[in-house]
Amino acid sequence: MEAKQLNILAVGRNEEIMTVMQRLLNAPDNWTGLTVTTDEAAIAAFEKEAFDIVLICAGVTPEEEIALTAYFKKHSPDIIVKRHYGGGSGLLKNEILYALEHR
């Protein structure tokens, strides 16, 4: 049985970090990741595609995180929105898998 395609949106302010995140999120065969650096780009992407998970990454303030989470949950109540604090690719993968298992 083939695993479901997982669509992930990551929002962060540091372009270099988000470039690495883009690569990491697209490495697993059944994952598709999109990274953005502004709230406007996050909302525009969210309006075009269905995401399973939104990762809030480096540089997003707590206030911005609250506003983004409210927006995403209002339009897609079952979406997982999670703060990502960094770490290696293994940590990122395990963090996402844990969030999916414990939604």
CSV table of C-alpha atoms in Angstrom, one decimal:
chain,number,residue,atom,x,y,z
A,1,MET,CA,0.0,0.0,0.0
A,2,GLU,CA,1.4,3.4,-1.0
A,3,ALA,CA,1.7,6.1,1.7
A,4,LYS,CA,-0.4,9.2,1.3
A,5,GLN,CA,1.3,12.2,-0.2
A,6,LEU,CA,2.0,14.7,2.6
A,7,ASN,CA,1.8,18.4,1.7
A,8,ILE,CA,3.7,20.7,4.0
A,9,LEU,CA,3.9,24.5,4.2
A,10,ALA,CA,6.8,26.1,6.2
A,11,VAL,CA,6.8,29.8,7.1
A,12,GLY,CA,10.0,31.4,8.3
A,13,ARG,CA,11.8,34.7,7.9
A,14,ASN,CA,15.4,33.6,7.1
A,15,GLU,CA,15.8,32.9,3.4
A,16,GLU,CA,18.9,30.7,3.8
A,17,ILE,CA,17.2,28.5,6.4
A,18,MET,CA,14.0,28.2,4.3
A,19,THR,CA,16.1,27.1,1.3
A,20,VAL,CA,17.5,24.2,3.4
A,21,MET,CA,13.9,23.5,4.7
A,22,GLN,CA,12.7,23.4,1.1
A,23,ARG,CA,15.2,20.7,0.3
A,24,LEU,CA,14.6,18.7,3.5
A,25,LEU,CA,10.8,18.8,3.1
A,26,ASN,CA,11.0,17.5,-0.5
A,27,ALA,CA,13.5,14.7,0.2
A,28,PRO,CA,11.1,11.9,1.3
A,29,ASP,CA,9.3,10.4,-1.7
A,30,ASN,CA,5.8,11.0,-0.3
A,31,TRP,CA,6.4,14.6,0.9
A,32,THR,CA,5.9,17.8,-0.9
A,33,GLY,CA,7.1,20.9,0.8
A,34,LEU,CA,6.8,24.6,0.1
A,35,THR,CA,8.7,27.3,2.0
A,36,VAL,CA,7.8,31.0,2.2
A,37,THR,CA,9.2,34.0,4.0
A,38,THR,CA,6.2,36.2,4.4
A,39,ASP,CA,2.7,35.9,5.9
A,40,GLU,CA,1.3,37.1,2.6
A,41,ALA,CA,3.0,34.4,0.7
A,42,ALA,CA,1.9,31.8,3.2
A,43,ILE,CA,-1.8,32.9,2.9
A,44,ALA,CA,-1.5,33.0,-0.9
A,45,ALA,CA,-0.1,29.4,-1.0
A,46,PHE,CA,-2.7,28.2,1.5
A,47,GLU,CA,-5.5,29.6,-0.7
A,48,LYS,CA,-4.1,27.7,-3.8
A,49,GLU,CA,-3.2,24.3,-2.2
A,50,ALA,CA,-4.4,22.0,0.5
A,51,PHE,CA,-1.7,21.5,3.2
A,52,ASP,CA,-1.6,18.8,5.8
A,53,ILE,CA,0.9,20.6,8.1
A,54,VAL,CA,2.1,24.1,8.5
A,55,LEU,CA,5.5,24.6,10.2
A,56,ILE,CA,6.2,27.9,11.8
A,57,CYS,CA,9.9,28.5,11.6
A,58,ALA,CA,12.7,30.9,12.7
A,59,GLY,CA,11.9,34.6,12.8
A,60,VAL,CA,8.1,34.4,13.0
A,61,THR,CA,7.1,36.2,16.2
A,62,PRO,CA,4.6,34.8,18.7
A,63,GLU,CA,2.0,37.3,17.6
A,64,GLU,CA,2.5,36.4,13.9
A,65,GLU,CA,2.3,32.7,14.8
A,66,ILE,CA,-1.1,33.3,16.6
A,67,ALA,CA,-2.5,35.2,13.7
A,68,LEU,CA,-1.3,32.7,11.1
A,69,THR,CA,-2.6,29.8,13.2
A,70,ALA,CA,-6.0,31.4,13.6
A,71,TYR,CA,-6.2,32.0,9.8
A,72,PHE,CA,-5.2,28.4,8.9
A,73,LYS,CA,-7.5,26.8,11.5
A,74,LYS,CA,-10.4,29.0,10.4
A,75,HIS,CA,-10.1,27.8,6.9
A,76,SER,CA,-9.0,24.3,7.5
A,77,PRO,CA,-9.9,23.2,11.1
A,78,ASP,CA,-8.1,19.8,10.8
A,79,ILE,CA,-4.7,21.2,9.7
A,80,ILE,CA,-1.7,20.7,12.0
A,81,VAL,CA,0.1,24.0,12.8
A,82,LYS,CA,3.4,23.4,14.7
A,83,ARG,CA,6.3,25.5,15.7
A,84,HIS,CA,9.5,24.1,14.3
A,85,TYR,CA,12.6,25.1,16.4
A,86,GLY,CA,15.3,23.7,14.0
A,87,GLY,CA,17.6,20.7,14.2
A,88,GLY,CA,18.8,18.2,11.7
A,89,SER,CA,16.8,16.4,9.0
A,90,GLY,CA,16.1,13.4,11.3
A,91,LEU,CA,14.7,15.6,13.9
A,92,LEU,CA,12.5,17.3,11.4
A,93,LYS,CA,11.1,14.1,10.0
A,94,ASN,CA,10.5,12.6,13.5
A,95,GLU,CA,8.8,15.9,14.5
A,96,ILE,CA,6.4,15.7,11.6
A,97,LEU,CA,5.7,12.0,12.0
A,98,TYR,CA,5.0,12.6,15.7
A,99,ALA,CA,2.6,15.4,14.9
A,100,LEU,CA,0.7,13.3,12.4
A,101,GLU,CA,0.4,10.4,14.9
A,102,HIS,CA,-0.8,12.6,17.7
A,103,ARG,CA,-3.2,15.0,16.0
